[in-house]
Short mmCIF file of C-alpha atoms in Angstrom, two decimals:
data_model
loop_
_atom_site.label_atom_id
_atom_site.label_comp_id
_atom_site.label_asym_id
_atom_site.label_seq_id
_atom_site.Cartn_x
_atom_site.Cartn_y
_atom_site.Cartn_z
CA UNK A 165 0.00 0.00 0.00
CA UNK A 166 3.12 1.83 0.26
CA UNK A 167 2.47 5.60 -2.21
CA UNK A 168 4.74 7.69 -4.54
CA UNK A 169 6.38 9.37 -1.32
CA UNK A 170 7.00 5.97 0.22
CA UNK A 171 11.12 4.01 0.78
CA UNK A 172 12.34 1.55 -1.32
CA UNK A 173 12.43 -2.25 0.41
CA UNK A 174 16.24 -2.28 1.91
CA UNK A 175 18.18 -4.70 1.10
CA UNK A 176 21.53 -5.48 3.43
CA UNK A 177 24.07 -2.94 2.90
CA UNK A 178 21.47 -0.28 1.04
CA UNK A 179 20.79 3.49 1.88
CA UNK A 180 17.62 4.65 2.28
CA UNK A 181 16.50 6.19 -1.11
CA UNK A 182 13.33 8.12 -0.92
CA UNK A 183 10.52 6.66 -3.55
CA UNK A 184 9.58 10.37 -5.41
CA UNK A 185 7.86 10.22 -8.87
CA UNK A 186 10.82 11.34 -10.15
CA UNK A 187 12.95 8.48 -9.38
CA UNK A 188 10.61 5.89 -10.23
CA UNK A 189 10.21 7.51 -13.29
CA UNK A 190 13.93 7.67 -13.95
CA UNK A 191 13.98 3.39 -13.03
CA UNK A 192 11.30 2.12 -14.95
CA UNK A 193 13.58 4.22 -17.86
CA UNK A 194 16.30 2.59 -17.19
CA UNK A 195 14.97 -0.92 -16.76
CA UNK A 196 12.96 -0.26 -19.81
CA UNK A 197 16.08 0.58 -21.75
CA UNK A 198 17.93 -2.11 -20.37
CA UNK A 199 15.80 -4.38 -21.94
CA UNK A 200 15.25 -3.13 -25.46
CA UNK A 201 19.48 -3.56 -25.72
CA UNK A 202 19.24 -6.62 -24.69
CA UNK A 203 16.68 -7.91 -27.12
CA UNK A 204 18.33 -5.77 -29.50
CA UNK A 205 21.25 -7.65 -29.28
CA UNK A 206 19.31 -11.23 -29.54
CA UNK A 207 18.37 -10.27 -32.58
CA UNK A 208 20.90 -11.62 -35.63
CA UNK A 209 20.23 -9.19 -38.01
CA UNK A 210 18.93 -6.26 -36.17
CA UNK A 211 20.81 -6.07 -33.77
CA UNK A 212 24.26 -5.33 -35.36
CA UNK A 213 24.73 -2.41 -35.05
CA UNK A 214 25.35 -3.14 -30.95
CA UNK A 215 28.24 -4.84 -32.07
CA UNK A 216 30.33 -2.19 -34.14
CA UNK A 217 33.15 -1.41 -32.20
CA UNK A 218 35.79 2.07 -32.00
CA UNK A 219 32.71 4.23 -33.65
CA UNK A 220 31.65 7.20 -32.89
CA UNK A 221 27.81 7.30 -32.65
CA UNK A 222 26.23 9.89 -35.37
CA UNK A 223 25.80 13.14 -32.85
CA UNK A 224 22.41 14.16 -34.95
CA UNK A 225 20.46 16.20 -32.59
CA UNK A 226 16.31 15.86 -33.48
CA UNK A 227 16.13 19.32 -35.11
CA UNK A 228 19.01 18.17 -37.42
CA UNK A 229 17.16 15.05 -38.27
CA UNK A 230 13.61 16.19 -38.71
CA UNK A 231 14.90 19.62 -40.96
CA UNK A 232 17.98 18.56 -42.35
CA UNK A 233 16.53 14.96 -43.66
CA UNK A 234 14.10 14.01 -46.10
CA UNK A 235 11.73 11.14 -45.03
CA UNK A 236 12.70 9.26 -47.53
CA UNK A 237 16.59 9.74 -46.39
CA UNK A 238 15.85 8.99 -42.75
CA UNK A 239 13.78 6.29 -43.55
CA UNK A 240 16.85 4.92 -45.11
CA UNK A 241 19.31 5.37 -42.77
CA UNK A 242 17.46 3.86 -39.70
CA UNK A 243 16.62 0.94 -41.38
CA UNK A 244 20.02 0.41 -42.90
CA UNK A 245 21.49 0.68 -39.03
CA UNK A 246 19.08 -2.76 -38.62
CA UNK A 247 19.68 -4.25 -42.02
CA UNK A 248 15.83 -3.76 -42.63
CA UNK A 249 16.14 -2.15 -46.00
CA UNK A 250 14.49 -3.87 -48.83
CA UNK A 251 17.59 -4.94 -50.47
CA UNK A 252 16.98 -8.28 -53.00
CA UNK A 253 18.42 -10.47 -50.01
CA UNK A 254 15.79 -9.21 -47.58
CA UNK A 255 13.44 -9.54 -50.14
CA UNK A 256 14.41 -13.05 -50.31
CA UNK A 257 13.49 -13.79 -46.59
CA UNK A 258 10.91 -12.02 -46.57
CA UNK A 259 9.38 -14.03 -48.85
CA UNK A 260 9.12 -11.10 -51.37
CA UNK A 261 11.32 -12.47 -54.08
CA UNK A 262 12.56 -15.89 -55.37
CA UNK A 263 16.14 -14.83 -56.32
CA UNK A 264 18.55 -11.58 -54.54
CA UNK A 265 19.95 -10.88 -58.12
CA UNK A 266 21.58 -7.58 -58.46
CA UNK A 267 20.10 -5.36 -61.04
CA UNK A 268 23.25 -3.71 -62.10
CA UNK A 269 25.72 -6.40 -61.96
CA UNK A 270 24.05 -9.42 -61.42
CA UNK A 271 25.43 -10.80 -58.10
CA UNK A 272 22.86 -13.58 -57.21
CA UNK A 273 23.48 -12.39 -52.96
CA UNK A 274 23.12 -8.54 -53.50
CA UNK A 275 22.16 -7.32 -49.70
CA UNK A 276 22.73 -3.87 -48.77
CA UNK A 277 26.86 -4.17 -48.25
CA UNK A 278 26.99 -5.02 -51.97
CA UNK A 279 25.01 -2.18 -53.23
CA UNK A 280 26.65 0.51 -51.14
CA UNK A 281 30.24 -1.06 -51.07
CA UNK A 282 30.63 -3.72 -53.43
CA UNK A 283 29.00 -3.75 -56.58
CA UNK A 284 31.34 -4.35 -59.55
CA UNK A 285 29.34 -1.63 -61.77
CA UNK A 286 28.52 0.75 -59.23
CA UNK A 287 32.62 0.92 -58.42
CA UNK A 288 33.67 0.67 -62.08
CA UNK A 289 30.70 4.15 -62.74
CA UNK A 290 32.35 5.63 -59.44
CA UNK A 291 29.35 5.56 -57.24
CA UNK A 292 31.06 4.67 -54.23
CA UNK A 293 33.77 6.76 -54.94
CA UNK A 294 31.33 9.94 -55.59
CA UNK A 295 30.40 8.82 -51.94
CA UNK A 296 34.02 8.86 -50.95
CA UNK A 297 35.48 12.28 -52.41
CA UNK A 298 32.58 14.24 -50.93
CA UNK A 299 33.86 13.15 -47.47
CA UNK A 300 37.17 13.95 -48.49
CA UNK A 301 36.06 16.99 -49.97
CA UNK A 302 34.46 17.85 -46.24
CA UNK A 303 37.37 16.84 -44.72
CA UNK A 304 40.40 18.64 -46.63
CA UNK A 305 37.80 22.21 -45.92
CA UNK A 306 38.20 22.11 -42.54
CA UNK A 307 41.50 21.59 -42.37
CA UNK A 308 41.80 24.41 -43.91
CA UNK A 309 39.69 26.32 -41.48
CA UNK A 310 41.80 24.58 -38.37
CA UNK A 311 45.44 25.98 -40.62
CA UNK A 312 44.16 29.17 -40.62
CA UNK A 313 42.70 29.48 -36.97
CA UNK A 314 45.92 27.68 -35.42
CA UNK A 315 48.08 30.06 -37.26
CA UNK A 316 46.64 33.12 -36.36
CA UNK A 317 45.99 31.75 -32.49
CA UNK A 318 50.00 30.73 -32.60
CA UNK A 319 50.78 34.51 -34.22
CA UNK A 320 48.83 36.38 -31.06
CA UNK A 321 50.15 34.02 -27.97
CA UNK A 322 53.69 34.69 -29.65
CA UNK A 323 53.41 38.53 -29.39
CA UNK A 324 52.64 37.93 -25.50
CA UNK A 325 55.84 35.54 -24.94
CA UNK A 326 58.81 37.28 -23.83
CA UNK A 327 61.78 36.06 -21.83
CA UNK A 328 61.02 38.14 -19.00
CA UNK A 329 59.18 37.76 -16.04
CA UNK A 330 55.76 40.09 -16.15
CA UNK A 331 54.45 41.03 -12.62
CA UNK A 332 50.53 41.67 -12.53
CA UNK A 333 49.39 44.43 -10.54
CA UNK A 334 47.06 43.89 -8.37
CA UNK A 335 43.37 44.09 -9.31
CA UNK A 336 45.23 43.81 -13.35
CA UNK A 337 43.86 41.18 -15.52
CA UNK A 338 46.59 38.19 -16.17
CA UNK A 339 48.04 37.82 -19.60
CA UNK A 340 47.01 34.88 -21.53
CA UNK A 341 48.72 31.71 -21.96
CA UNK A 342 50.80 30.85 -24.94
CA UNK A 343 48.73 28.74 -26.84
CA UNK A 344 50.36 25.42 -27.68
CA UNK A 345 52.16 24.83 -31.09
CA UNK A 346 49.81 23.04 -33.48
CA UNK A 347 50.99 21.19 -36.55
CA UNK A 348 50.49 24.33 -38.99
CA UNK A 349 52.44 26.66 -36.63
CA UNK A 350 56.76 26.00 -37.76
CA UNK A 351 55.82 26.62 -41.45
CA UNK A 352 54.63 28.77 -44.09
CA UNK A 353 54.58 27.33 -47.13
CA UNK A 354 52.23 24.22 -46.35
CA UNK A 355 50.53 22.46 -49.19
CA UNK A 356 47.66 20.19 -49.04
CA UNK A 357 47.40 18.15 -51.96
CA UNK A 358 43.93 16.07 -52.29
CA UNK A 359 43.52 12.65 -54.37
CA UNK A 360 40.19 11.82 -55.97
CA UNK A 361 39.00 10.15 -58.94
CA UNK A 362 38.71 13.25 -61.56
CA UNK A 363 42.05 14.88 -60.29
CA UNK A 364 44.71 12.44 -58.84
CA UNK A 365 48.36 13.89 -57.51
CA UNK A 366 51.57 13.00 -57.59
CA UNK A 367 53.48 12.71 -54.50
CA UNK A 368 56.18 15.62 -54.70
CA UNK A 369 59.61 13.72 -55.46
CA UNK A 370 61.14 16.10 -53.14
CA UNK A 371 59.31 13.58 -50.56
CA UNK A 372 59.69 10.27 -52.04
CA UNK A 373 59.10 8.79 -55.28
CA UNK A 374 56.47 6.38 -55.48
CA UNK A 375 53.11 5.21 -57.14
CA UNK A 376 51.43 5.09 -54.06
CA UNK A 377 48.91 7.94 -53.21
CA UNK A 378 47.33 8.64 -49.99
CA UNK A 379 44.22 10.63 -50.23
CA UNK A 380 45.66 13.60 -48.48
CA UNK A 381 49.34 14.94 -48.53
CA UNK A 382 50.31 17.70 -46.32
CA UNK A 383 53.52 19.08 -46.73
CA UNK A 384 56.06 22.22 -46.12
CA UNK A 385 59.42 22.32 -48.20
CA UNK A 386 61.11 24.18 -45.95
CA UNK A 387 60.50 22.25 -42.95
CA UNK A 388 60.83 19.06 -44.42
CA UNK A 389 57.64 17.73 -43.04
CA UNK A 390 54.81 15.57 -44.53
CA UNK A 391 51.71 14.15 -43.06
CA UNK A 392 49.43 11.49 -45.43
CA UNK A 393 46.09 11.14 -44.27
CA UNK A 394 43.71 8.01 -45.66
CA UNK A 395 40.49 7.91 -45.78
CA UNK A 396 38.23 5.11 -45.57
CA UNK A 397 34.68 4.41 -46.19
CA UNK A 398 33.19 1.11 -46.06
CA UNK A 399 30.67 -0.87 -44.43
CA UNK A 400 30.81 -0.46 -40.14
CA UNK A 401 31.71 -4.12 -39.72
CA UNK A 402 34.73 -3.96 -41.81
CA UNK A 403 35.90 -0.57 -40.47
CA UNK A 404 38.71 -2.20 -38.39
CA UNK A 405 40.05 -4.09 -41.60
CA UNK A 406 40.28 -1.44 -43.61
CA UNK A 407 41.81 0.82 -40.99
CA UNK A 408 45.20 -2.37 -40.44
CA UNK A 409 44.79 -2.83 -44.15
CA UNK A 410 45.68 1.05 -44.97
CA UNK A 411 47.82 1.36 -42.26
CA UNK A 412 50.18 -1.71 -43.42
CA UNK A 413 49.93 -0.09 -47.28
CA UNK A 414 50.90 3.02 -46.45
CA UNK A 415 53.52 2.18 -43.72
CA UNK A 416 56.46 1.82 -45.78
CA UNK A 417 55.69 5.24 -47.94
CA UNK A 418 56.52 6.69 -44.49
CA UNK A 419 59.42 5.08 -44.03
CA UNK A 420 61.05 5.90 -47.44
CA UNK A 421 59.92 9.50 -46.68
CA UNK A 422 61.95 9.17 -43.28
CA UNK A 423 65.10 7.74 -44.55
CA UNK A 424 65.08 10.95 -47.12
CA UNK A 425 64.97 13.13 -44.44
CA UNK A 426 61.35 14.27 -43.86
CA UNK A 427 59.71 14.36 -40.45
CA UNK A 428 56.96 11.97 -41.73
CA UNK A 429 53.72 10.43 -40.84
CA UNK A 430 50.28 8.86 -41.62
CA UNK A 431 47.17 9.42 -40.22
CA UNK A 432 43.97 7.22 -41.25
CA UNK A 433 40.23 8.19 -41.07
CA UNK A 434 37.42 5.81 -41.15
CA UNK A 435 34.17 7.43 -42.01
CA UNK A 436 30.84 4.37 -42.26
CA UNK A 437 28.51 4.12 -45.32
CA UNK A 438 25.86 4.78 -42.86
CA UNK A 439 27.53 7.16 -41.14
CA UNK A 440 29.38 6.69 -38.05
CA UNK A 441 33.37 7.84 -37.82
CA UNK A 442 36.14 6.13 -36.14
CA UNK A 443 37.07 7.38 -32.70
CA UNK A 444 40.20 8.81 -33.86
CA UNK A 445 38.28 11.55 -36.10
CA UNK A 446 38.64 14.27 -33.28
CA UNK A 447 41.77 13.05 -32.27
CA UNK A 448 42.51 13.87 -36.12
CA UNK A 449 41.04 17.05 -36.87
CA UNK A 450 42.20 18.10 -33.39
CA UNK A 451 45.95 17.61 -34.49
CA UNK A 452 44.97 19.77 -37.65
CA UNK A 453 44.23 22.81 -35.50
CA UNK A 454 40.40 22.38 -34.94
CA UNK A 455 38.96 23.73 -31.68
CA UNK A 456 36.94 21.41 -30.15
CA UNK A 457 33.58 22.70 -30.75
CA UNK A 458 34.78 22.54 -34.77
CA UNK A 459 35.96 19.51 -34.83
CA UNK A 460 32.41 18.29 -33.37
CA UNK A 461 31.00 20.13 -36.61
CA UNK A 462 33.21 18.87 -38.74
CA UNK A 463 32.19 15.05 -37.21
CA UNK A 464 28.35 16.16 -37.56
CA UNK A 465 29.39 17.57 -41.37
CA UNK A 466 30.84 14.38 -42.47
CA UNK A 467 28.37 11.98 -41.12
CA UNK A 468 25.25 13.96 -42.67
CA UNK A 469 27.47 13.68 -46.32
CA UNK A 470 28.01 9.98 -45.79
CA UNK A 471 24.30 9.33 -45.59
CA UNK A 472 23.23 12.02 -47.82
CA UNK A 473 25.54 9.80 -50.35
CA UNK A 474 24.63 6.54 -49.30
CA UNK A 475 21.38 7.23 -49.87
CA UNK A 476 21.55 8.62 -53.31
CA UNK A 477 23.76 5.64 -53.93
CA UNK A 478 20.49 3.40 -52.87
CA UNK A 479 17.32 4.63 -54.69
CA UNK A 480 20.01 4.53 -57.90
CA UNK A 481 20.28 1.03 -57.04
CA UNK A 482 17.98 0.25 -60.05
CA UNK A 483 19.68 2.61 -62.68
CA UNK A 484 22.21 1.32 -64.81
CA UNK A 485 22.92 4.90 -65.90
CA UNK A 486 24.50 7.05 -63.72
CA UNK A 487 25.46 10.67 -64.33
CA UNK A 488 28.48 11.67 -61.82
CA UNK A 489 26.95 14.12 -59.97
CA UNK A 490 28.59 17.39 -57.82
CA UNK A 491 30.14 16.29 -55.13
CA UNK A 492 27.85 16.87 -51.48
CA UNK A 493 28.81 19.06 -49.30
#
């Protein structure tokens, strides 16, 4: 008979918690929750997604969703987090369809993966790819914006260093702290040099001479310093691949670099077909110079091209023509 205002049932070793509406609203929540994950995760299609591992979840507020997507787009996306699009091989189970054929290239399993990763024609067109330099594209903009806000942050903390000691009067404001060297700061004749399908680089042979070309070069001749940044976008699941795949190709491009005499290094990104980035992406763009309010745009940014891509990419699934459009931004 005990009320909203009545104690919890002690148990040994408890504290006395007193039974508001407020916290019984705030357990039934959290047992409620608790559940849904767990049948989530039962679930062997579904449930997934509760699996991917060292992503970033999309940071999509509601505004952003309901405004900034289509319903056709977000009906997309949330059922390609559950593998519930209707893709040939869902189709299939579903009872739907007698064969999962793929309409552009004929691959008799043709699930979701395959048309947004995979398919022979839709890579050979450059559908995926399309996908791949608009990320780039997002990426390579802002850092720019983090080169020229670490450079001018690095040129006003300079003007207050000095090698002598300043005394504050009192009731004086302090002087600001040097603001800490960012990768831009020791040069001024840095270069970024982005590879995509309709304008490839060369690597400067100043660097090293090789084949091989990361999807961003950074470099200053004068300082002698290079940084190659990958980027990746495949299916979530194989994220992790991808990521020890690139590393191991590019590993040795560093090390020729090195033993020329550049201060050298690579950096990989891992942005998902549906969406979610690799937990190094703020690590990344805060190396570039980003603040971190930016680089939590920049994650937001990339994620909202991803899908916007992804989902063109899907309701093309059915055209064999395809007419290389702008990249998204």
């Amino acid at each position: 008979s005990s009320g909203i205002n009545a104690e919890w049932p002690l148990r040994p070793g408890e504290k006395k918690v007193k039974l508001t509406k407020k916290t019984l609203v705030e357990e039934v929540k959290k047992l409620s929750n608790d559940e849904k994950i767990t049948r989530v995760m039962s679930l062997a299609v579904q449930g997934r997604w509760t699996k991917w591992e060292d992503l970033v979840q999309v940071d999509l507020d509601w505004k952003e969703v309901l405004y900034g997507f289509s319903p056709s787009m977000l009906s997309f996306w949330l059922n390609s987090i559950q593998d519930t699009l209707p893709d040939p091989v869902n189709l299939r189970r579903w009872g739907k369809a007698f064969e999962a054929k793929c309409v552009l290239c004929g691959w008799t399993n043709c699930s979701q993966i395959h048309i947004l990763c995979s398919c022979r024609i839709a890579l050979e067109q450059g559908r995926i790819s399309w996908r791949h330099d608009s990320i780039l594209n997002v990426i390579v903009k802002w850092m720019k914006i983090g080169k020229v806000g670490a450079t001018n942050s690095f040129k006003k903390s300079d003007q207050l260093a000095t090698d002598k000691i300043l005394f504050v009067k009192a009731g004086a404001p302090r002087a600001k702290k040097r603001v800490k060297p960012s990768f831009w700061h020791d040069g001024s004749d840095w270069k970024i040099l982005m590879d995509s399908r309709s304008a490839p680089y060369q690597i400067p042979p100043q660097i090293v001479s090789s084949s091989l070309r990361p999807d961003i070069c950074v470099y200053s001749l004068s300082r002698k310093k290079v940084c190659f940044v990958e980027l990746t976008s495949p299916f979530e699941e194989n994220i992790r691949l991808w990521k020890a795949k690139k590393q191991l190709k590019y590993a040795g491009l560093v090390d020729d670099a090195k033993s020329n005499g550049w201060e050298a290094s690579c950096l990989t990104i891992e942005v998902g077909a549906r969406g979610f980035v690799s937990m190094n992406t703020h690590s990344l763009f805060r190396f570039f110079g980003l603040t971190p309010k930016d680089s939590k745009t920049a994650r937001k940014e990339i994620s909202k091209v991803a899908i916007k891509c992804s989902h063109f990419i899907w309701i093309s699934r059915c055209n064999p023509l395809w007419s290389h459009p702008a990249r998204v931004c």
